CSV table of C-alpha atoms in Angstrom, one decimal:
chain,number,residue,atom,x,y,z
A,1,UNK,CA,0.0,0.0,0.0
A,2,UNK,CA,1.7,3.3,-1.1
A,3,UNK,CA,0.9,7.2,-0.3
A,4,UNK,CA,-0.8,9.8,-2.8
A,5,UNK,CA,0.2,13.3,-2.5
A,6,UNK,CA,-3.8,14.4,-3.6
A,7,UNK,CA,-3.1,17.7,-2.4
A,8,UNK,CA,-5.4,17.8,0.3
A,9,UNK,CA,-4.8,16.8,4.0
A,10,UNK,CA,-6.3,14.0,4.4
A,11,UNK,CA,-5.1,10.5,4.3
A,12,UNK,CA,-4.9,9.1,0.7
A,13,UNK,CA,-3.6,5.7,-0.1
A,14,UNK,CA,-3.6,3.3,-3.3
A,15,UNK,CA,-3.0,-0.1,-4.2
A,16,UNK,CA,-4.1,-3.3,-5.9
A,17,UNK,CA,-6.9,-4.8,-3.2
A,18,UNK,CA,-6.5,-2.3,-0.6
A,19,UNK,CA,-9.8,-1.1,-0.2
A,20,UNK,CA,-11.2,-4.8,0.5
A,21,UNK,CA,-8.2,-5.2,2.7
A,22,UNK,CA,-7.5,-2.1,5.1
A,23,UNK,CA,-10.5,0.4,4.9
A,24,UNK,CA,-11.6,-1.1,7.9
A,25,UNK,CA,-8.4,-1.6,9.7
A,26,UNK,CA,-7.9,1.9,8.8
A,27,UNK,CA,-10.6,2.7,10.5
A,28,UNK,CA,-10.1,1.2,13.8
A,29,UNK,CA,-6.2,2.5,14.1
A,30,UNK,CA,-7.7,6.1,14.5
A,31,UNK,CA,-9.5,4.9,18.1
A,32,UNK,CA,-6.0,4.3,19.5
A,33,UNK,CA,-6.6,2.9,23.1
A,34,UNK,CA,-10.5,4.0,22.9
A,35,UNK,CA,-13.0,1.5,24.7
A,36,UNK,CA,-15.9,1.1,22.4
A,37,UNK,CA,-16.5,-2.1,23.7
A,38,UNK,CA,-19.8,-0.4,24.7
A,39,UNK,CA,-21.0,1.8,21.7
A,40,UNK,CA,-19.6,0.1,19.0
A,41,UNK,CA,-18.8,1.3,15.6
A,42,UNK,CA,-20.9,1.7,12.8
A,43,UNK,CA,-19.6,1.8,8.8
A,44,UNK,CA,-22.9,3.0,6.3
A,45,UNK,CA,-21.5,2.2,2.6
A,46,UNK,CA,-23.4,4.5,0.3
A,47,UNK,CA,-23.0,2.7,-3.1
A,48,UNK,CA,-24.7,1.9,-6.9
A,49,UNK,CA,-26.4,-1.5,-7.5
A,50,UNK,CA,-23.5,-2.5,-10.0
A,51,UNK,CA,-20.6,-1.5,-8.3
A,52,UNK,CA,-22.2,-3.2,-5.1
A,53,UNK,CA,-23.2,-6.2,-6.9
A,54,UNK,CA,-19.8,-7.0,-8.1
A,55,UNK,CA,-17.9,-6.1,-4.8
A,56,UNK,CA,-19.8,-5.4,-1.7
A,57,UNK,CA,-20.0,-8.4,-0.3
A,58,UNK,CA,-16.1,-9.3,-0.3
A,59,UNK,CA,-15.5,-5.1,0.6
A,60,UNK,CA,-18.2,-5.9,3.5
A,61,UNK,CA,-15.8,-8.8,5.0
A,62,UNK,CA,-13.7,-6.6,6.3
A,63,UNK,CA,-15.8,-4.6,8.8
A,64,UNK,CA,-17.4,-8.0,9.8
A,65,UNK,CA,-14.4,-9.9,11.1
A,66,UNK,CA,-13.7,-6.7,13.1
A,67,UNK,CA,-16.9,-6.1,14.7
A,68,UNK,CA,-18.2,-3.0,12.6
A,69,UNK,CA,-21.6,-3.0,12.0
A,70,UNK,CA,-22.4,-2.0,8.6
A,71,UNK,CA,-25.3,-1.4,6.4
A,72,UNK,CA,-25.6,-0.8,2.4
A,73,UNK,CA,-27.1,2.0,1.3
A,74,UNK,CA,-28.2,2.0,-2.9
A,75,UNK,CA,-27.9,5.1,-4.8
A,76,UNK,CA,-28.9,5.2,-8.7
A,77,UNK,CA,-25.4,6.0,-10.5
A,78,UNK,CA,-25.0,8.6,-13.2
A,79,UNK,CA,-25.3,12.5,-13.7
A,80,UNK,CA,-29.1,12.0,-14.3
A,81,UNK,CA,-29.8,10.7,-10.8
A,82,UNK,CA,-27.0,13.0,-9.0
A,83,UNK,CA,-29.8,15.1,-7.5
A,84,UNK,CA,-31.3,16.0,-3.7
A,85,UNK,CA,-33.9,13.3,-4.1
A,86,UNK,CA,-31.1,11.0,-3.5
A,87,UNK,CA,-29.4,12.9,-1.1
A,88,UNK,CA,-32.6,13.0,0.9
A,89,UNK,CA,-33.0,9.4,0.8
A,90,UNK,CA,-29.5,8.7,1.8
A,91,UNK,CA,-29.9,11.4,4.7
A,92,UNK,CA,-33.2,9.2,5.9
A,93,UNK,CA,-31.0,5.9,5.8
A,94,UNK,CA,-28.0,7.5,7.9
A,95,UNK,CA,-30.6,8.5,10.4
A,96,UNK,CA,-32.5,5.1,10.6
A,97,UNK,CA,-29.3,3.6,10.8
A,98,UNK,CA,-28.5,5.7,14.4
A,99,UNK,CA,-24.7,7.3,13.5
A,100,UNK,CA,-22.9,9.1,15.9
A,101,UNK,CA,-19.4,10.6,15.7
A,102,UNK,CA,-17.8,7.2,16.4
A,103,UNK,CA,-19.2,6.0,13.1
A,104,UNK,CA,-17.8,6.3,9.6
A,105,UNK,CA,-19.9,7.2,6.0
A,106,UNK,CA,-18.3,5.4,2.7
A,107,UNK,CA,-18.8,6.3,-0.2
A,108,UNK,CA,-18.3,3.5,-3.2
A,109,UNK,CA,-18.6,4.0,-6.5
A,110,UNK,CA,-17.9,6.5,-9.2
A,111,UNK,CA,-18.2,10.2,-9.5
A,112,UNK,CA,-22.2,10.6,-8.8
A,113,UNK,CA,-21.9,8.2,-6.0
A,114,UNK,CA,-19.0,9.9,-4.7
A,115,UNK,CA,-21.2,13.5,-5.2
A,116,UNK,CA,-24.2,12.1,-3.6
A,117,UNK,CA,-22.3,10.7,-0.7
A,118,UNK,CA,-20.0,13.6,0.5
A,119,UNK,CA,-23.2,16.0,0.0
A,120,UNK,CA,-25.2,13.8,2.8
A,121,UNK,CA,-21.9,13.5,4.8
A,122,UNK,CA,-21.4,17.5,4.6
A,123,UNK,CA,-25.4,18.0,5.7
A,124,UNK,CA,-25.5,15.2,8.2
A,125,UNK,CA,-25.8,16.1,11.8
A,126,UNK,CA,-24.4,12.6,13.0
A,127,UNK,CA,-20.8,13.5,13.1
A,128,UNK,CA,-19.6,10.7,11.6
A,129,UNK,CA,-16.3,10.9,9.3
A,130,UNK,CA,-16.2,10.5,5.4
A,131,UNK,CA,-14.0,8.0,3.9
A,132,UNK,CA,-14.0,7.5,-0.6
A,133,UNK,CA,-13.4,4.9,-1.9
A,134,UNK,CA,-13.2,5.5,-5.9
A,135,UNK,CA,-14.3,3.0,-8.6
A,136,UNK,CA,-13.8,4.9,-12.2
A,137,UNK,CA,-10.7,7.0,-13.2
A,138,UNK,CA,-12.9,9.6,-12.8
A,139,UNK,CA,-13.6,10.0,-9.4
A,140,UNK,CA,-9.9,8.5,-8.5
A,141,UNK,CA,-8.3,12.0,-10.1
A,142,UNK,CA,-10.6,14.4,-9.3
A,143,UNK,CA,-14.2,13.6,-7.0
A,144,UNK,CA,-12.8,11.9,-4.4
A,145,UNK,CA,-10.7,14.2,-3.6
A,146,UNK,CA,-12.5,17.4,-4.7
A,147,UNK,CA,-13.0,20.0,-1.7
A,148,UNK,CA,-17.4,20.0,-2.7
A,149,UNK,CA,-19.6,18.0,-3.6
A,150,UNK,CA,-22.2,18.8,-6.5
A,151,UNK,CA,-25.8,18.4,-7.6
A,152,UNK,CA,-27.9,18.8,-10.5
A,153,UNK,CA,-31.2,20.1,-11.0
A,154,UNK,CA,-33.6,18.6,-13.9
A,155,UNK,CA,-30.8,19.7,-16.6
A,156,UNK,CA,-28.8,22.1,-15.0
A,157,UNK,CA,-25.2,20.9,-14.1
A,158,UNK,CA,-23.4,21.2,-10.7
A,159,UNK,CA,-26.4,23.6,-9.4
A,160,UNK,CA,-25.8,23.0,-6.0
A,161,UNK,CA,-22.6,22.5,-3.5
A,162,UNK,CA,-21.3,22.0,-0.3
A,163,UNK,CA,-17.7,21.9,1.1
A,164,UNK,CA,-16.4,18.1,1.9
A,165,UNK,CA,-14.3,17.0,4.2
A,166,UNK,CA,-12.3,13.9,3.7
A,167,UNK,CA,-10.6,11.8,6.2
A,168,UNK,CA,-9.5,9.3,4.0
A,169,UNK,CA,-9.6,8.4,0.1
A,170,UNK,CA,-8.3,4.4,-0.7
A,171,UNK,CA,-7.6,4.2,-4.6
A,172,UNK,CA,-7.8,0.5,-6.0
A,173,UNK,CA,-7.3,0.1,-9.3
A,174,UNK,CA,-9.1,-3.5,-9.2
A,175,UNK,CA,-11.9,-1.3,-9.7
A,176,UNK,CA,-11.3,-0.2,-12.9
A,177,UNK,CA,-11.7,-3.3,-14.9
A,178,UNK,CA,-15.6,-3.4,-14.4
A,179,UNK,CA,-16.1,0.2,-15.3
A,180,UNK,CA,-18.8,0.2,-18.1
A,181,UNK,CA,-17.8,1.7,-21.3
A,182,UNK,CA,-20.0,4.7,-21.5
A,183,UNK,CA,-18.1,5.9,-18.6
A,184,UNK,CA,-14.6,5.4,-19.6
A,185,UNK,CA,-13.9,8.3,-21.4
A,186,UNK,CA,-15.0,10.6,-18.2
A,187,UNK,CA,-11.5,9.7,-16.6
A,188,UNK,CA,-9.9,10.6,-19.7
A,189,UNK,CA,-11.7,14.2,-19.9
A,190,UNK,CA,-10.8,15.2,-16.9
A,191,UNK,CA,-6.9,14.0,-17.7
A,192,UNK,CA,-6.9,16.1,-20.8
A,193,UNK,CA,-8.1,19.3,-19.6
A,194,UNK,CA,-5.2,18.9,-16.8
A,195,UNK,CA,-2.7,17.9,-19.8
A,196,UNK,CA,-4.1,21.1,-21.9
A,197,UNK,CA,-3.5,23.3,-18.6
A,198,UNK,CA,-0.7,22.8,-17.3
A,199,UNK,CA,1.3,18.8,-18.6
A,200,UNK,CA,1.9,17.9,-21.7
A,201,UNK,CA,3.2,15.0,-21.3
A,202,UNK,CA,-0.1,13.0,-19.1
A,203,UNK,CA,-1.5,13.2,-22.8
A,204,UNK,CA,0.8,10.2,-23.4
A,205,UNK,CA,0.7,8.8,-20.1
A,206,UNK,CA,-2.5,8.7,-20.8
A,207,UNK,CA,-2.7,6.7,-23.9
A,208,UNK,CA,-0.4,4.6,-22.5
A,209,UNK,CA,-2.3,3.5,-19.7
A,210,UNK,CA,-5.7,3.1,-21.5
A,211,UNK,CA,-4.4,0.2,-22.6
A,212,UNK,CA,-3.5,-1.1,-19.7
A,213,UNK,CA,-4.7,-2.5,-16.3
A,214,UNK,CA,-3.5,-0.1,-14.6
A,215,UNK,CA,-2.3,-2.6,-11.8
A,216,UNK,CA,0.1,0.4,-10.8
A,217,UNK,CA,-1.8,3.7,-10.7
A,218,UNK,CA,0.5,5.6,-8.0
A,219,UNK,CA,2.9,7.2,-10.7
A,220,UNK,CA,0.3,8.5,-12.7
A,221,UNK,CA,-1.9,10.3,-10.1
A,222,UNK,CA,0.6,11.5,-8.4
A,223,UNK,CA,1.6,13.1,-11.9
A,224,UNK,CA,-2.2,13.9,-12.6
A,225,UNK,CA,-2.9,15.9,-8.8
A,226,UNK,CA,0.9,17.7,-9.2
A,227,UNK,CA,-1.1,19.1,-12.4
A,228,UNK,CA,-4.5,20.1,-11.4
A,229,UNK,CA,-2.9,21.4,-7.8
A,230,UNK,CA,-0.6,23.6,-10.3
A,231,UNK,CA,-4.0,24.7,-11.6
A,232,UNK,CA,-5.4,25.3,-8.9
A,233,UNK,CA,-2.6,27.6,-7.5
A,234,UNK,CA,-2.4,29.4,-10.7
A,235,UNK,CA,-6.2,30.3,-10.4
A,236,UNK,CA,-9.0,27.5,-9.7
A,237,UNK,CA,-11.3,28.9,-12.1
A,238,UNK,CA,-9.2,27.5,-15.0
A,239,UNK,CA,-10.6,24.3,-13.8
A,240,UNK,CA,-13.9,25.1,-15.5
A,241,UNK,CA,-12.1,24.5,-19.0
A,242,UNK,CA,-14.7,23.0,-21.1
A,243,UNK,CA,-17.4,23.3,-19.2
A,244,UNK,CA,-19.0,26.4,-20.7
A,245,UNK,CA,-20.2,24.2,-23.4
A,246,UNK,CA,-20.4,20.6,-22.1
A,247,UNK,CA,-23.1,21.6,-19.4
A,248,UNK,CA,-25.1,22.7,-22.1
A,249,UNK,CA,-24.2,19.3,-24.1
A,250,UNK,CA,-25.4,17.2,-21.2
A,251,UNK,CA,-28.2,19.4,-20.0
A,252,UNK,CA,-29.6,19.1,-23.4
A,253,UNK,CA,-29.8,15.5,-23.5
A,254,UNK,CA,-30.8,15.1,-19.6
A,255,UNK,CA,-27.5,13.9,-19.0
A,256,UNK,CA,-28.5,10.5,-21.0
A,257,UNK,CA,-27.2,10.5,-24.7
A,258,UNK,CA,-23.2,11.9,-23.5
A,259,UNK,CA,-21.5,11.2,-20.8
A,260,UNK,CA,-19.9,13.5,-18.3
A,261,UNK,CA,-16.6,13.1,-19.7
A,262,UNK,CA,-17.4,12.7,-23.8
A,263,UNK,CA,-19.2,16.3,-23.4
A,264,UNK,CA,-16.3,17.4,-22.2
A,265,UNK,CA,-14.0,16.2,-24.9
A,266,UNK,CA,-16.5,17.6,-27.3
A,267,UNK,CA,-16.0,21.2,-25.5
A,268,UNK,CA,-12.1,20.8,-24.8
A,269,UNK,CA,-11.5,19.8,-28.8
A,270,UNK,CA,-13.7,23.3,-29.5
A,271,UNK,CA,-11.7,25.2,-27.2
A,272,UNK,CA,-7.9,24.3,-28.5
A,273,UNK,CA,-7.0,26.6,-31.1
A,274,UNK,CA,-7.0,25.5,-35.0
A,275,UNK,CA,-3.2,24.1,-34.9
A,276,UNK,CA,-4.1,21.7,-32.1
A,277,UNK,CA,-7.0,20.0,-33.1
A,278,UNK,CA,-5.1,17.5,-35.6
A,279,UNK,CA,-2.8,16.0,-33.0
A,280,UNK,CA,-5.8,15.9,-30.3
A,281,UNK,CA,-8.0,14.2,-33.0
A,282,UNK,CA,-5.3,11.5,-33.3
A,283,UNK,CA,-4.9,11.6,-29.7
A,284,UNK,CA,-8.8,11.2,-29.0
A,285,UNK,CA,-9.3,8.7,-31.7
A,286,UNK,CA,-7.0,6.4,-29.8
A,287,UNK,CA,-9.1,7.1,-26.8
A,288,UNK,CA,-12.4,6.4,-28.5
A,289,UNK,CA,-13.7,9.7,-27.8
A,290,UNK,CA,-16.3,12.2,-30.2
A,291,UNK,CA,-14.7,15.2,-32.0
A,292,UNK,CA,-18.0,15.8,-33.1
A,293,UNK,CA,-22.0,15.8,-32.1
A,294,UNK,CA,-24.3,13.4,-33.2
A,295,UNK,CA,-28.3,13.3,-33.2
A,296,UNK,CA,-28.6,16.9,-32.8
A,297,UNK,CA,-28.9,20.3,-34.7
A,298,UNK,CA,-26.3,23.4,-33.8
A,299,UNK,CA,-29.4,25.4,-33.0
A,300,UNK,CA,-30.5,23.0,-30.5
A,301,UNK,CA,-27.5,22.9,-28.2
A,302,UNK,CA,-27.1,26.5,-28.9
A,303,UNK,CA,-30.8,27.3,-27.9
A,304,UNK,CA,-30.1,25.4,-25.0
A,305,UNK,CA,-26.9,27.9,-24.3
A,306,UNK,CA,-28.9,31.4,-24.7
A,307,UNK,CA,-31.5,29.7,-22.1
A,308,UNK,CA,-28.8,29.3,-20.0
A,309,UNK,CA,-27.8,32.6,-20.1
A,310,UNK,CA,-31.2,34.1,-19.9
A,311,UNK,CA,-32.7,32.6,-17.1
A,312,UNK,CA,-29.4,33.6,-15.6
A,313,UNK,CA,-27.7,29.8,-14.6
A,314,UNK,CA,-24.5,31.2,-16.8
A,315,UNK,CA,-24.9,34.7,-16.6
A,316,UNK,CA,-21.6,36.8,-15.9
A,317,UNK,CA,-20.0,33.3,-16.3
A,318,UNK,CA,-16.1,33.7,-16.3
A,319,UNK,CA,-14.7,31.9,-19.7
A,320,UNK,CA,-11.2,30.0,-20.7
A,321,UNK,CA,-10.4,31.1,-23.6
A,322,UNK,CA,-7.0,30.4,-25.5
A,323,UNK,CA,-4.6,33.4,-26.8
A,324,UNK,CA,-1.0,33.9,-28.6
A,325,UNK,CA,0.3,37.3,-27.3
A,326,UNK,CA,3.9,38.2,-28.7
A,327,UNK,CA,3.7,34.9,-30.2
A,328,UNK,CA,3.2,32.7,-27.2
A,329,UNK,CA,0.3,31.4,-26.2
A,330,UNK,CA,-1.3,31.5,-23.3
A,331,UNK,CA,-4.8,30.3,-21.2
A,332,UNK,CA,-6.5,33.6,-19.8
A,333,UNK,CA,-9.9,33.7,-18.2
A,334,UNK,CA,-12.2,36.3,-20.2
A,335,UNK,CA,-15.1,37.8,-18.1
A,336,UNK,CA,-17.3,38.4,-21.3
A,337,UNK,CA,-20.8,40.1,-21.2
A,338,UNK,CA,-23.3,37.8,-22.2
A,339,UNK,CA,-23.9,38.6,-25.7
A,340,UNK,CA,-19.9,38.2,-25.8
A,341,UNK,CA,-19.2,35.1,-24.4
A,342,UNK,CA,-22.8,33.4,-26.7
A,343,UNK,CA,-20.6,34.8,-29.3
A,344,UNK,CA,-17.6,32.6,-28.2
A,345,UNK,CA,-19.7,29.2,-27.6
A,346,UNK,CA,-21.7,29.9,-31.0
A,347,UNK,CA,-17.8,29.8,-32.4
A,348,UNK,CA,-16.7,26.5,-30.5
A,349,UNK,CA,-20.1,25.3,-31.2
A,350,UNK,CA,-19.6,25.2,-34.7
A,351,UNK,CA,-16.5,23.6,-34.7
A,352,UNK,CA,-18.5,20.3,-32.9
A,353,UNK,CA,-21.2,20.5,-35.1
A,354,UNK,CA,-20.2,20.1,-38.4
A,355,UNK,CA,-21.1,16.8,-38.6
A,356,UNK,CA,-24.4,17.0,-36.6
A,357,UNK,CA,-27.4,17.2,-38.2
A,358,UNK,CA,-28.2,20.1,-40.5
A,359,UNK,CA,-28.6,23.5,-38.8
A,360,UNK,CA,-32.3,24.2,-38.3
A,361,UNK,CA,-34.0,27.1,-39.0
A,362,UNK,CA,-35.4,29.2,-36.7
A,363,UNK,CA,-38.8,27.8,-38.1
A,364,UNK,CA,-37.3,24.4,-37.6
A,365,UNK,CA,-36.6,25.1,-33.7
A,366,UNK,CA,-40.3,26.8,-32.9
């Protein structure tokens, strides 16, 4: 078992079968000497029904040789269901299940899970501390260790948030080989946009570990959070590369037809200027990811933007925008007016929609 540096300061550890191995060992070291012969401890694993079909009952083990009493708690995975209807059911299941600040909350799964989870742990009363475990590449390099959690609202994106407070993150890359395809390419979105940012050279790390098991992940995280924490320092709204567009992408669709992370190719490949877009297409072609929309007109998604802007869920909306000045180039964060920056997604927009269907006319969109 080996130490991440995720940038935070909480405990972060990774490994191939750590998580069914010393979560709960983990969690007794930090009683030291404490007698709990009489209250116990208590372990609630929030979790999907895949990800805790395939593993919960060898990841339960653990807590039951020791004397933890657990119980499973099912969220419905995916940006669709990462809503407070689910965080109010969880909330009701912490309470029936009686934590207290002895107790522990777990979230396992992928990024919505992981969302979900630290949002109920953040509004709980109970005390109880917040350990992730991670299950997609997505939510090992960025959710897990994120300081909020987000919701969505019908087809608004990240709508909602609260601050999160980690006490420890276990990264297993077992995980990874049960991921389902139509999430894949969110771990590699996120990866790119660091790449873009601020490192190069996780573009070919990445390829070279797509097609791999990743049985040793510690390298290339620890490369991935030196990245987004250079980001971050720089300034943390740089961070929101991409997203300008791809919330529109996915709140278009309801968050069903793209995934998180294939919206956000779409929007990164709009946003790199002209000379990039060749090698990325190579690079994203390796990665099975779009360069281009599918199903649906340019008016549509750009309808769906000037919404956005007018019922004022974008408005004043800080952009990323790439620019060359004396011949070097440079990512600077615009703070457009809103006709301005509809101006700049219209731009990008096209780019990603050449190979949509045809635009529609205004009398087509009515």
């Amino acid at each position: 078992m080996d130490r991440l540096d995720c940038n935070r300061s909480c405990d972060c550890f990774t490994g191939s079968g750590i998580a069914e191995e010393f979560v709960a060992g983990y969690i007794l070291e930090q009683y030291e000497n404490k007698d709990l012969s009489k209250e116990g401890i208590k372990a609630a694993i929030i979790s999907d029904r895949q990800v805790s079909g395939y593993y919960y009952n060898a990841f339960e083990k653990q807590f039951a040789i020791r004397n933890i009493k657990t119980c499973l708690i099912t969220v419905d995975e995916g940006e669709q269901n990462k809503n407070l209807t689910q965080v109010n059911k969880v909330i009701k299941e912490l309470t029936e299940f009686g934590l207290n600040r002895n107790d522990w909350i777990i979230a396992f799964g992928g990024g919505a899970v992981i969302d979900i989870a630290g949002f109920a742990a953040s509004l709980s009363t109970s005390g109880a501390r917040y350990i992730a475990v991670p299950t997609t590449l997505s939510s090992m390099a960025e959710t897990s260790c994120a300081y909020k959690a987000f919701l969505n609202s019908g087809s608004r994106k990240n709508t909602t948030s609260v601050a999160v407070e980690q006490t420890a993150i276990f990264i297993d890359p077992v995980y990874l080989s049960t991921v389902p395809k139509k999430y894949i390419p969110n771990g590699y979105a996120q990866i790119i946009r660091y790449a873009l940012l601020a490192d190069f050279g996780l573009l070919t790390e990445l390829i070279n570990i797509s097609g791999s098991s990743l049985s040793d992940i510690r390298v290339f995280l620890n490369r991935v959070y030196k990245a987004r924490a250079a980001i971050d320092r720089k300034n943390p709204v740089l961070l929101s590369m991409g997203c300008e567009l791809s919330d529109a992408i996915e709140g278009y669709f309801r968050f069903m037809n793209y995934s998180e992370g294939e919206a956000l190719a779409l929007s990164l490949f709009a946003t790199v200027p002209e000379k990039a877009r060749p090698a990325l297409a190579a690079i994203y072609m390796k990665l099975e990811l779009p360069t281009s929309l599918k199903d649906v007109s340019f008016n549509s998604i750009m309808n769906s933007l000037k919404d956005m802007y007018a019922n004022g869920s974008a408005a004043n909306r800080q952009i990323v925008c790439y620019e060359e000045v004396d011949g070097k180039g440079t990512w600077a964060i615009k703070e457009p007016s809103n006709s301005e920056a509809l101006a700049i997604l219209e731009d990008r927009l096209k780019i990603i929609a050449g190979n949509s269907l045809p635009i529609a006319s205004k009398e087509d969109e009515a």
